[in-house]
Short mmCIF file of C-alpha atoms in Angstrom, two decimals:
data_model
loop_
_atom_site.label_atom_id
_atom_site.label_comp_id
_atom_site.label_asym_id
_atom_site.label_seq_id
_atom_site.Cartn_x
_atom_site.Cartn_y
_atom_site.Cartn_z
CA ILE Y 462 3.50 -1.49 -13.08
CA LEU Y 463 0.14 -0.22 -11.80
CA LEU Y 464 -1.38 -1.97 -8.78
CA ARG Y 465 -5.10 -1.38 -8.26
CA GLY Y 466 -7.17 -2.38 -5.27
CA GLU Y 467 -9.07 -1.24 -2.22
CA SER Y 468 -7.30 0.27 0.75
CA GLY Y 469 -5.61 -2.36 2.89
CA VAL Y 470 -5.35 -5.16 0.30
CA GLY Y 471 -1.55 -5.17 0.46
CA LYS Y 472 -0.44 -3.12 -2.55
CA GLU Y 473 2.84 -2.05 -0.95
CA LEU Y 474 3.61 -5.63 0.12
CA LEU Y 475 3.04 -6.84 -3.44
CA ALA Y 476 5.22 -4.02 -4.78
CA ALA Y 477 8.01 -5.03 -2.39
CA ALA Y 478 7.60 -8.69 -3.42
CA ILE Y 479 7.92 -7.73 -7.10
CA HIS Y 480 11.07 -5.78 -6.29
CA ASN Y 481 12.55 -8.60 -4.21
CA CYS Y 482 11.94 -11.15 -6.98
CA SER Y 483 13.51 -8.97 -9.65
CA PRO Y 484 17.10 -8.29 -10.81
CA ARG Y 485 16.85 -5.04 -8.81
CA LYS Y 486 16.46 -6.85 -5.48
CA ASP Y 487 19.86 -5.77 -4.17
CA ALA Y 488 19.08 -2.08 -4.80
CA VAL Y 489 16.73 0.27 -2.95
CA PHE Y 490 12.98 -0.22 -2.66
CA GLN Y 491 11.72 3.27 -1.86
CA PRO Y 492 8.02 3.94 -1.09
CA VAL Y 493 6.45 7.39 -1.25
CA ASN Y 494 2.85 8.42 -0.54
CA CYS Y 495 1.63 10.91 -3.14
CA ALA Y 496 -1.45 11.94 -1.14
CA GLY Y 497 -1.52 14.93 1.16
CA LEU Y 498 1.54 16.73 -0.23
CA SER Y 499 1.41 20.01 -2.11
CA ASP Y 500 3.01 20.38 -5.54
CA SER Y 501 6.14 21.99 -4.13
CA LEU Y 502 6.63 19.51 -1.30
CA LEU Y 503 6.08 16.51 -3.55
CA GLU Y 504 8.38 17.91 -6.21
CA SER Y 505 11.15 18.39 -3.64
CA GLU Y 506 10.48 14.92 -2.18
CA LEU Y 507 10.70 13.21 -5.57
CA PHE Y 508 13.35 15.26 -7.36
CA GLY Y 509 15.32 16.85 -4.53
CA HIS Y 510 16.42 20.47 -4.28
CA VAL Y 511 19.56 22.57 -4.13
CA LYS Y 512 20.58 24.90 -1.34
CA GLY Y 513 18.65 28.17 -1.48
CA ALA Y 514 15.98 26.84 -3.85
CA PHE Y 515 13.29 28.07 -1.47
CA THR Y 516 12.91 29.36 2.08
CA GLY Y 517 14.24 26.73 4.45
CA ALA Y 518 16.40 24.93 1.87
CA ALA Y 519 19.58 25.18 3.94
CA SER Y 520 21.43 22.49 2.00
CA ASP Y 521 21.21 20.28 -1.04
CA ARG Y 522 18.75 17.40 -0.67
CA LYS Y 523 18.65 14.22 -2.68
CA GLY Y 524 15.26 13.30 -4.10
CA LEU Y 525 13.68 9.86 -3.95
CA PHE Y 526 14.29 9.23 -7.65
CA ALA Y 527 18.01 9.60 -6.98
CA VAL Y 528 17.77 7.50 -3.81
CA ALA Y 529 16.07 4.71 -5.77
CA ASP Y 530 18.47 4.86 -8.73
CA GLY Y 531 19.01 1.27 -9.86
CA GLY Y 532 16.08 0.10 -7.76
CA THR Y 533 12.34 0.62 -7.42
CA LEU Y 534 10.25 3.65 -6.51
CA PHE Y 535 6.81 2.73 -5.18
CA MET Y 536 4.37 5.60 -5.69
CA ASP Y 537 1.37 4.95 -3.49
CA GLU Y 538 -1.95 6.80 -3.96
CA ILE Y 539 -0.80 8.17 -7.32
CA GLY Y 540 -4.40 9.07 -8.10
CA ASP Y 541 -4.13 11.89 -5.55
CA MET Y 542 -1.11 13.50 -7.22
CA PRO Y 543 -1.76 17.17 -8.12
CA MET Y 544 -2.16 17.85 -11.84
CA ALA Y 545 0.89 20.11 -12.06
CA MET Y 546 3.07 17.35 -10.60
CA GLN Y 547 1.61 14.81 -12.99
CA ALA Y 548 3.10 16.73 -15.91
CA LYS Y 549 6.52 16.88 -14.23
CA LEU Y 550 6.41 13.18 -13.38
CA LEU Y 551 5.49 12.29 -16.96
CA ARG Y 552 8.48 14.22 -18.25
CA VAL Y 553 10.81 12.31 -15.92
CA LEU Y 554 9.30 8.96 -16.91
CA GLU Y 555 9.75 9.81 -20.57
CA ASN Y 556 13.39 10.95 -20.50
CA GLN Y 557 14.65 9.39 -17.20
CA VAL Y 558 16.27 12.70 -16.24
CA VAL Y 559 15.66 14.30 -12.82
CA THR Y 560 16.30 17.98 -12.20
CA PRO Y 561 16.31 19.09 -8.54
CA VAL Y 562 14.23 22.12 -7.58
CA GLY Y 563 16.33 25.27 -8.08
CA SER Y 564 18.82 23.57 -10.41
CA THR Y 565 19.23 23.67 -14.18
CA THR Y 566 21.28 20.49 -14.32
CA GLY Y 567 19.53 17.15 -14.75
CA THR Y 568 20.77 13.72 -13.73
CA LYS Y 569 20.01 10.47 -15.54
CA VAL Y 570 18.36 7.83 -13.36
CA ASP Y 571 17.38 4.20 -13.85
CA VAL Y 572 14.33 3.56 -11.69
CA ARG Y 573 11.49 1.07 -11.94
CA ILE Y 574 8.17 2.73 -11.11
CA ILE Y 575 5.45 0.75 -9.37
CA SER Y 576 2.34 2.85 -8.82
CA ALA Y 577 -0.69 2.04 -6.70
CA THR Y 578 -4.19 3.44 -6.34
CA ASN Y 579 -7.52 2.62 -4.73
CA GLN Y 580 -9.30 4.92 -7.16
CA ASP Y 581 -10.77 4.46 -10.64
CA LEU Y 582 -8.15 6.23 -12.72
CA THR Y 583 -10.13 5.70 -15.91
CA ALA Y 584 -12.96 7.76 -14.42
CA LYS Y 585 -10.48 10.39 -13.24
CA VAL Y 586 -9.08 10.62 -16.76
CA GLU Y 587 -12.60 11.20 -18.11
CA THR Y 588 -13.22 14.00 -15.60
CA LYS Y 589 -9.81 15.57 -16.39
CA GLU Y 590 -8.51 14.93 -12.87
CA PHE Y 591 -5.74 12.63 -14.06
CA ARG Y 592 -3.65 12.99 -17.19
CA GLN Y 593 -4.44 10.39 -19.84
CA ASP Y 594 -0.85 10.30 -21.10
CA LEU Y 595 0.47 9.64 -17.59
CA TYR Y 596 -2.17 6.97 -17.03
CA PHE Y 597 -1.07 5.08 -20.13
CA ARG Y 598 2.57 5.52 -19.12
CA ILE Y 599 2.26 4.07 -15.60
CA ARG Y 600 0.06 1.10 -16.52
CA GLY Y 601 2.63 -0.86 -18.51
CA VAL Y 602 1.51 -3.90 -16.49
CA ASP Y 603 -1.90 -3.51 -14.84
CA VAL Y 604 -2.53 -5.69 -11.77
CA GLU Y 605 -5.80 -5.70 -9.85
CA ILE Y 606 -5.65 -7.06 -6.30
CA PRO Y 607 -9.07 -8.38 -5.28
CA PRO Y 608 -10.49 -7.48 -1.86
CA LEU Y 609 -10.18 -10.05 0.92
CA ARG Y 610 -13.93 -10.82 0.81
CA ASN Y 611 -13.40 -12.15 -2.73
CA ARG Y 612 -10.54 -14.44 -1.75
CA ARG Y 613 -11.78 -16.04 1.44
CA ALA Y 614 -9.40 -18.97 1.12
CA ASP Y 615 -6.65 -16.53 2.17
CA ILE Y 616 -8.35 -15.58 5.44
CA VAL Y 617 -7.35 -18.67 7.44
CA LEU Y 618 -3.76 -18.47 6.14
CA LEU Y 619 -3.52 -14.83 7.15
CA LEU Y 620 -5.08 -15.48 10.57
CA ASP Y 621 -2.55 -18.23 11.27
CA HIS Y 622 0.33 -16.07 10.11
CA PHE Y 623 -0.61 -13.03 12.18
CA VAL Y 624 -1.54 -14.92 15.35
CA ASN Y 625 1.89 -16.58 15.30
CA GLU Y 626 3.62 -13.28 14.57
CA PHE Y 627 1.94 -11.40 17.41
CA ALA Y 628 2.12 -14.27 19.87
CA ARG Y 629 5.90 -14.00 19.51
CA SER Y 630 6.20 -10.22 19.42
CA GLU Y 631 3.78 -9.67 22.33
CA ASP Y 632 5.06 -12.66 24.32
CA GLN Y 633 1.61 -14.18 24.58
CA ALA Y 634 0.91 -17.93 24.77
CA VAL Y 635 -1.79 -17.79 22.10
CA ARG Y 636 -2.06 -20.82 19.79
CA GLY Y 637 -5.04 -20.04 17.57
CA PHE Y 638 -8.82 -19.65 17.37
CA THR Y 639 -11.75 -21.73 18.56
CA PRO Y 640 -13.98 -23.17 15.78
CA ALA Y 641 -16.77 -20.69 16.68
CA ALA Y 642 -14.46 -17.68 16.47
CA LEU Y 643 -12.92 -18.97 13.25
CA ARG Y 644 -16.37 -19.37 11.70
CA ILE Y 645 -17.13 -15.69 12.33
CA LEU Y 646 -13.74 -14.52 11.12
CA LYS Y 647 -14.11 -16.49 7.88
CA SER Y 648 -17.60 -15.11 7.18
CA TYR Y 649 -16.80 -11.46 8.00
CA ASP Y 650 -16.46 -9.18 4.94
CA TRP Y 651 -13.29 -7.38 6.10
CA PRO Y 652 -14.03 -3.93 4.61
CA GLY Y 653 -10.53 -2.85 5.64
CA ASN Y 654 -9.03 -5.94 4.00
CA VAL Y 655 -5.70 -7.40 5.17
CA ARG Y 656 -4.80 -4.29 7.16
CA GLU Y 657 -8.01 -4.60 9.19
CA LEU Y 658 -7.45 -8.33 9.73
CA ARG Y 659 -3.88 -7.76 10.90
CA ASN Y 660 -4.88 -5.05 13.37
CA CYS Y 661 -7.80 -7.16 14.60
CA VAL Y 662 -5.57 -10.15 15.34
CA LYS Y 663 -2.97 -7.98 17.08
CA THR Y 664 -5.60 -6.50 19.41
CA MET Y 665 -7.03 -9.92 20.17
CA VAL Y 666 -3.61 -11.37 20.97
CA VAL Y 667 -2.62 -8.42 23.17
CA LEU Y 668 -5.83 -8.74 25.22
CA ALA Y 669 -5.96 -12.55 25.21
CA GLU Y 670 -6.57 -14.33 28.52
CA SER Y 671 -6.30 -17.87 27.21
CA GLU Y 672 -4.39 -19.87 24.60
CA MET Y 673 -7.36 -20.06 22.21
CA LEU Y 674 -9.04 -16.88 20.99
CA ASP Y 675 -12.83 -17.24 21.29
CA VAL Y 676 -15.97 -15.39 20.21
CA ALA Y 677 -15.80 -13.11 23.24
CA ASP Y 678 -12.38 -11.89 22.07
CA LEU Y 679 -13.75 -10.68 18.71
CA PRO Y 680 -14.69 -7.05 17.99
CA PHE Y 681 -18.41 -6.41 18.55
CA GLU Y 682 -19.20 -5.65 14.91
CA MET Y 683 -18.17 -9.17 13.92
CA HIS Y 684 -20.74 -10.74 16.25
CA SER Y 685 -23.67 -8.98 14.58
CA GLY Y 686 -22.18 -9.53 11.14
CA ALA Y 687 -22.20 -13.26 11.68
CA GLY Y 688 -25.73 -13.44 13.07
CA GLY Y 689 -25.09 -12.48 16.69
CA LEU Y 690 -23.89 -14.35 19.73
CA ASP Y 691 -27.24 -16.06 20.31
CA GLU Y 692 -26.91 -17.92 17.04
CA LEU Y 693 -23.55 -19.33 18.15
CA SER Y 694 -24.49 -20.27 21.70
#
C-alpha cells in the first residue's frame, strides 16, 4: 500500500488503522522513517546485522523486517530512500528473504509493507531519483490523503477531539471554542494539516485562562488569515 499526501495529513495514523483493521492486527505494527539515514544505517535498521559486521557491531541485531514478521512495516518518507537501498529493498520485497548485514544466511519473512511519501514519486522516477520497478512494487494499492483545507468538514471534528484530549491530559477546564474563534479556525488553510491543528489546540489549551477558547487565544497568523481582528470585533 502506498499512502500519498502532504506532511501532517495523518499518513502514519491511517497506516496504523489499516493494520488494526486487518488480520495482522495482533502482530507488530513497526514504523520506520527512511529519511535522514545513510545507506549503511538504513540497511542495518531494516535488515539487522551480525556481530562484527562493521565497527561498533558488538552483537547481533535484529532488523525491523524481522521485528515486523507477521505484521506490518510502515516505511515513512520512502521517497527519500537512497538509490542503493532501493535496489536492496526491491530484492527483499520480491523474494521475502532478509539477509542481515555481514551474514550470508537469509531468513524468510512475512511482512505487509505500507509506504508513505509527501513527494511526487512519478516525477522522481522520471528524473531517475527513484527506481521505477520499486515504485510499481510498492503501489499495489495507491491511496491519496487530501490536505485538511480540502476536507473542511473534518476540522470541527478534529478540534472537538483534540480539545477534549488535551483538556484531560493537561488538567484544564476547557470546554470548547467561541463562535468567533471557531469561524477563524474553520476558514484557516492549515498548511501543516492535522499535525498543525493538533499542536495549535494543545498550545491553546495549555495557555487557556477560561473555559471557552476565544480569538485572543489563537496564533497571530490566524487573525490576519481570517481578515484580522477588526473584522471580528
